Amino acid sequence: EVNPPVQDLTMDQILADYQDVVNENLGSHFEGVLKDAFGKKYSTYKDYVTNYQWDLGEVNDNNEVQHAKLTFLLENNNNATLYVYNVDFNTPVGINNLKDSLTLSNTTATYSQAYSFGYDASIQGTRTELVNAILQNAITDGFDYQNAEVIFKENSASTDSQLGTIRRFMLIVKNESGIRQISFDIQSADSDSALINKIASGKYAFGSEDLVEYTNLLDQYVAVENENA
């Protein structure tokens, strides 16, 4: 008796019908990836990892994930620094293997630190009225900041061609959909209430960047949260 050939599934079918298995298979590789990333420091750093996400990327003509990617967030409480790391897997992975016998080649993976943000832990949770005023004016696209964790710091005063002397604030906003960085310049003033008035009168400028965007299975992503979080 000849067994029929194994039918190649599409990415949509994998994510629709086998998402729990895919999550489990990908999750089983996470510890090994962290060990390769941190080496002898693994036992210390593993507990600082709060979230991670697999990006299954594009499918090539051979029905393989051409370039799987892992992004993970590490919050080192000892030095009050948040890090974002990327791990790029350069060996293609067959679609069917995502649910059957998944093996990721760590030996060909590329590890990189994509971002770091140092802050003063002792001031977090203070200056809430000013921080809220910044968030209200910097986030207008529905990104949920009211239920987010917000980390902020103030950089040294500097000069802007439009605003003159400015106070620059940097914020990290983390919620269930991702992590956003905000750089917010306010025309200089001597108190938080005066800075809020400056914001109300339009004496500010800002920029923002999505550092990590947690997406869903329908977008060909598998998002997994670490139980240590």
mmCIF file with all atom_site columns, N, CA and C in Angstrom, residues 30-31 34-50 72-79 81 83 85 226 228:
data_model
loop_
_atom_site.group_PDB
_atom_site.id
_atom_site.type_symbol
_atom_site.label_atom_id
_atom_site.label_alt_id
_atom_site.label_comp_id
_atom_site.label_asym_id
_atom_site.label_entity_id
_atom_site.label_seq_id
_atom_site.pdbx_PDB_ins_code
_atom_site.Cartn_x
_atom_site.Cartn_y
_atom_site.Cartn_z
_atom_site.occupancy
_atom_site.B_iso_or_equiv
_atom_site.pdbx_formal_charge
_atom_site.auth_seq_id
_atom_site.auth_comp_id
_atom_site.auth_asym_id
_atom_site.auth_atom_id
_atom_site.pdbx_PDB_model_num
ATOM 1  N N  . PHE A 1 30  ? 12.135 28.502 22.608 1.00 0.00 ? 30  PHE A N  1
ATOM 2  C CA . PHE A 1 30  ? 12.495 29.800 23.167 1.00 0.00 ? 30  PHE A CA 1
ATOM 3  C C  . PHE A 1 30  ? 13.656 29.704 24.159 1.00 0.00 ? 30  PHE A C  1
ATOM 4  N N  . GLU A 1 31  ? 13.632 28.696 25.014 1.00 0.00 ? 31  GLU A N  1
ATOM 5  C CA . GLU A 1 31  ? 14.683 28.567 26.014 1.00 0.00 ? 31  GLU A CA 1
ATOM 6  C C  . GLU A 1 31  ? 16.054 28.413 25.357 1.00 0.00 ? 31  GLU A C  1
ATOM 7  N N  . LEU A 1 34  ? 17.294 31.734 24.024 1.00 0.00 ? 34  LEU A N  1
ATOM 8  C CA . LEU A 1 34  ? 17.795 32.605 25.087 1.00 0.00 ? 34  LEU A CA 1
ATOM 9  C C  . LEU A 1 34  ? 19.175 32.147 25.560 1.00 0.00 ? 34  LEU A C  1
ATOM 10 N N  . LYS A 1 35  ? 19.381 30.849 25.660 1.00 0.00 ? 35  LYS A N  1
ATOM 11 C CA . LYS A 1 35  ? 20.683 30.339 26.091 1.00 0.00 ? 35  LYS A CA 1
ATOM 12 C C  . LYS A 1 35  ? 21.773 30.729 25.100 1.00 0.00 ? 35  LYS A C  1
ATOM 13 N N  . ASP A 1 36  ? 21.454 30.665 23.806 1.00 0.00 ? 36  ASP A N  1
ATOM 14 C CA . ASP A 1 36  ? 22.429 31.069 22.801 1.00 0.00 ? 36  ASP A CA 1
ATOM 15 C C  . ASP A 1 36  ? 22.666 32.576 22.849 1.00 0.00 ? 36  ASP A C  1
ATOM 16 N N  . ALA A 1 37  ? 21.617 33.334 23.129 1.00 0.00 ? 37  ALA A N  1
ATOM 17 C CA . ALA A 1 37  ? 21.736 34.787 23.131 1.00 0.00 ? 37  ALA A CA 1
ATOM 18 C C  . ALA A 1 37  ? 22.564 35.288 24.314 1.00 0.00 ? 37  ALA A C  1
ATOM 19 N N  . PHE A 1 38  ? 22.388 34.686 25.484 1.00 0.00 ? 38  PHE A N  1
ATOM 20 C CA . PHE A 1 38  ? 22.983 35.218 26.707 1.00 0.00 ? 38  PHE A CA 1
ATOM 21 C C  . PHE A 1 38  ? 24.151 34.400 27.243 1.00 0.00 ? 38  PHE A C  1
ATOM 22 N N  . GLY A 1 39  ? 24.322 33.180 26.738 1.00 0.00 ? 39  GLY A N  1
ATOM 23 C CA . GLY A 1 39  ? 25.447 32.375 27.184 1.00 0.00 ? 39  GLY A CA 1
ATOM 24 C C  . GLY A 1 39  ? 25.435 32.145 28.687 1.00 0.00 ? 39  GLY A C  1
ATOM 25 N N  . LYS A 1 40  ? 26.550 32.457 29.335 1.00 0.00 ? 40  LYS A N  1
ATOM 26 C CA . LYS A 1 40  ? 26.677 32.218 30.769 1.00 0.00 ? 40  LYS A CA 1
ATOM 27 C C  . LYS A 1 40  ? 25.739 33.098 31.598 1.00 0.00 ? 40  LYS A C  1
ATOM 28 N N  . LYS A 1 41  ? 25.223 34.164 31.018 1.00 0.00 ? 41  LYS A N  1
ATOM 29 C CA . LYS A 1 41  ? 24.335 35.060 31.749 1.00 0.00 ? 41  LYS A CA 1
ATOM 30 C C  . LYS A 1 41  ? 22.870 34.627 31.658 1.00 0.00 ? 41  LYS A C  1
ATOM 31 N N  . TYR A 1 42  ? 22.620 33.492 31.000 1.00 0.00 ? 42  TYR A N  1
ATOM 32 C CA . TYR A 1 42  ? 21.238 33.047 30.775 1.00 0.00 ? 42  TYR A CA 1
ATOM 33 C C  . TYR A 1 42  ? 20.445 32.923 32.072 1.00 0.00 ? 42  TYR A C  1
ATOM 34 N N  . SER A 1 43  ? 21.024 32.296 33.100 1.00 0.00 ? 43  SER A N  1
ATOM 35 C CA . SER A 1 43  ? 20.276 32.054 34.335 1.00 0.00 ? 43  SER A CA 1
ATOM 36 C C  . SER A 1 43  ? 19.855 33.352 35.009 1.00 0.00 ? 43  SER A C  1
ATOM 37 N N  . THR A 1 44  ? 20.599 34.424 34.769 1.00 0.00 ? 44  THR A N  1
ATOM 38 C CA . THR A 1 44  ? 20.247 35.724 35.339 1.00 0.00 ? 44  THR A CA 1
ATOM 39 C C  . THR A 1 44  ? 19.224 36.456 34.478 1.00 0.00 ? 44  THR A C  1
ATOM 40 N N  . TYR A 1 45  ? 19.461 36.473 33.183 1.00 0.00 ? 45  TYR A N  1
ATOM 41 C CA . TYR A 1 45  ? 18.643 37.305 32.302 1.00 0.00 ? 45  TYR A CA 1
ATOM 42 C C  . TYR A 1 45  ? 17.297 36.688 31.937 1.00 0.00 ? 45  TYR A C  1
ATOM 43 N N  . LYS A 1 46  ? 17.171 35.367 32.038 1.00 0.00 ? 46  LYS A N  1
ATOM 44 C CA . LYS A 1 46  ? 15.937 34.729 31.572 1.00 0.00 ? 46  LYS A CA 1
ATOM 45 C C  . LYS A 1 46  ? 14.705 35.254 32.308 1.00 0.00 ? 46  LYS A C  1
ATOM 46 N N  . ASP A 1 47  ? 14.865 35.615 33.574 1.00 0.00 ? 47  ASP A N  1
ATOM 47 C CA . ASP A 1 47  ? 13.724 36.096 34.348 1.00 0.00 ? 47  ASP A CA 1
ATOM 48 C C  . ASP A 1 47  ? 13.390 37.556 34.062 1.00 0.00 ? 47  ASP A C  1
ATOM 49 N N  . TYR A 1 48  ? 14.245 38.235 33.310 1.00 0.00 ? 48  TYR A N  1
ATOM 50 C CA . TYR A 1 48  ? 13.963 39.617 32.937 1.00 0.00 ? 48  TYR A CA 1
ATOM 51 C C  . TYR A 1 48  ? 13.154 39.713 31.643 1.00 0.00 ? 48  TYR A C  1
ATOM 52 N N  . VAL A 1 49  ? 13.001 38.599 30.933 1.00 0.00 ? 49  VAL A N  1
ATOM 53 C CA . VAL A 1 49  ? 12.249 38.610 29.673 1.00 0.00 ? 49  VAL A CA 1
ATOM 54 C C  . VAL A 1 49  ? 10.763 38.626 29.994 1.00 0.00 ? 49  VAL A C  1
ATOM 55 N N  . THR A 1 50  ? 10.067 39.662 29.552 1.00 0.00 ? 50  THR A N  1
ATOM 56 C CA . THR A 1 50  ? 8.656  39.812 29.897 1.00 0.00 ? 50  THR A CA 1
ATOM 57 C C  . THR A 1 50  ? 7.717  39.434 28.757 1.00 0.00 ? 50  THR A C  1
ATOM 58 N N  . PHE A 1 72  ? 12.086 39.804 21.366 1.00 0.00 ? 72  PHE A N  1
ATOM 59 C CA . PHE A 1 72  ? 11.738 39.687 22.779 1.00 0.00 ? 72  PHE A CA 1
ATOM 60 C C  . PHE A 1 72  ? 12.161 40.930 23.544 1.00 0.00 ? 72  PHE A C  1
ATOM 61 N N  . LEU A 1 73  ? 11.409 41.184 24.596 1.00 0.00 ? 73  LEU A N  1
ATOM 62 C CA . LEU A 1 73  ? 11.594 42.359 25.439 1.00 0.00 ? 73  LEU A CA 1
ATOM 63 C C  . LEU A 1 73  ? 12.219 41.931 26.758 1.00 0.00 ? 73  LEU A C  1
ATOM 64 N N  . LEU A 1 74  ? 13.269 42.620 27.149 1.00 0.00 ? 74  LEU A N  1
ATOM 65 C CA . LEU A 1 74  ? 13.952 42.332 28.408 1.00 0.00 ? 74  LEU A CA 1
ATOM 66 C C  . LEU A 1 74  ? 13.974 43.593 29.245 1.00 0.00 ? 74  LEU A C  1
ATOM 67 N N  . GLU A 1 75  ? 13.496 43.480 30.475 1.00 0.00 ? 75  GLU A N  1
ATOM 68 C CA . GLU A 1 75  ? 13.492 44.605 31.401 1.00 0.00 ? 75  GLU A CA 1
ATOM 69 C C  . GLU A 1 75  ? 14.410 44.281 32.570 1.00 0.00 ? 75  GLU A C  1
ATOM 70 N N  . ASN A 1 76  ? 15.582 44.887 32.566 1.00 0.00 ? 76  ASN A N  1
ATOM 71 C CA . ASN A 1 76  ? 16.572 44.639 33.607 1.00 0.00 ? 76  ASN A CA 1
ATOM 72 C C  . ASN A 1 76  ? 16.333 45.610 34.751 1.00 0.00 ? 76  ASN A C  1
ATOM 73 N N  . ASN A 1 77  ? 15.725 45.122 35.812 1.00 0.00 ? 77  ASN A N  1
ATOM 74 C CA . ASN A 1 77  ? 15.400 45.989 36.940 1.00 0.00 ? 77  ASN A CA 1
ATOM 75 C C  . ASN A 1 77  ? 16.638 46.439 37.708 1.00 0.00 ? 77  ASN A C  1
ATOM 76 N N  . ASN A 1 78  ? 17.726 45.695 37.578 1.00 0.00 ? 78  ASN A N  1
ATOM 77 C CA . ASN A 1 78  ? 18.936 46.059 38.313 1.00 0.00 ? 78  ASN A CA 1
ATOM 78 C C  . ASN A 1 78  ? 19.562 47.347 37.797 1.00 0.00 ? 78  ASN A C  1
ATOM 79 N N  . ASN A 1 79  ? 19.510 47.549 36.490 1.00 0.00 ? 79  ASN A N  1
ATOM 80 C CA . ASN A 1 79  ? 20.073 48.786 35.943 1.00 0.00 ? 79  ASN A CA 1
ATOM 81 C C  . ASN A 1 79  ? 19.017 49.682 35.299 1.00 0.00 ? 79  ASN A C  1
ATOM 82 N N  . THR A 1 81  ? 16.828 49.436 32.814 1.00 0.00 ? 81  THR A N  1
ATOM 83 C CA . THR A 1 81  ? 16.953 49.566 31.366 1.00 0.00 ? 81  THR A CA 1
ATOM 84 C C  . THR A 1 81  ? 16.028 48.566 30.689 1.00 0.00 ? 81  THR A C  1
ATOM 85 N N  . TYR A 1 83  ? 15.255 46.656 27.104 1.00 0.00 ? 83  TYR A N  1
ATOM 86 C CA . TYR A 1 83  ? 15.933 46.270 25.861 1.00 0.00 ? 83  TYR A CA 1
ATOM 87 C C  . TYR A 1 83  ? 14.946 45.549 24.939 1.00 0.00 ? 83  TYR A C  1
ATOM 88 N N  . TYR A 1 85  ? 15.357 42.887 21.742 1.00 0.00 ? 85  TYR A N  1
ATOM 89 C CA . TYR A 1 85  ? 16.297 42.062 20.984 1.00 0.00 ? 85  TYR A CA 1
ATOM 90 C C  . TYR A 1 85  ? 15.570 41.396 19.817 1.00 0.00 ? 85  TYR A C  1
ATOM 91 N N  . ASN A 1 226 ? 5.452  35.417 27.549 1.00 0.00 ? 226 ASN A N  1
ATOM 92 C CA . ASN A 1 226 ? 6.213  34.619 28.495 1.00 0.00 ? 226 ASN A CA 1
ATOM 93 C C  . ASN A 1 226 ? 5.456  34.540 29.819 1.00 0.00 ? 226 ASN A C  1
ATOM 94 N N  . ASN A 1 228 ? 6.653  34.318 32.604 1.00 0.00 ? 228 ASN A N  1
ATOM 95 C CA . ASN A 1 228 ? 7.359  35.041 33.653 1.00 0.00 ? 228 ASN A CA 1
ATOM 96 C C  . ASN A 1 228 ? 6.829  36.446 33.829 1.00 0.00 ? 228 ASN A C  1
#
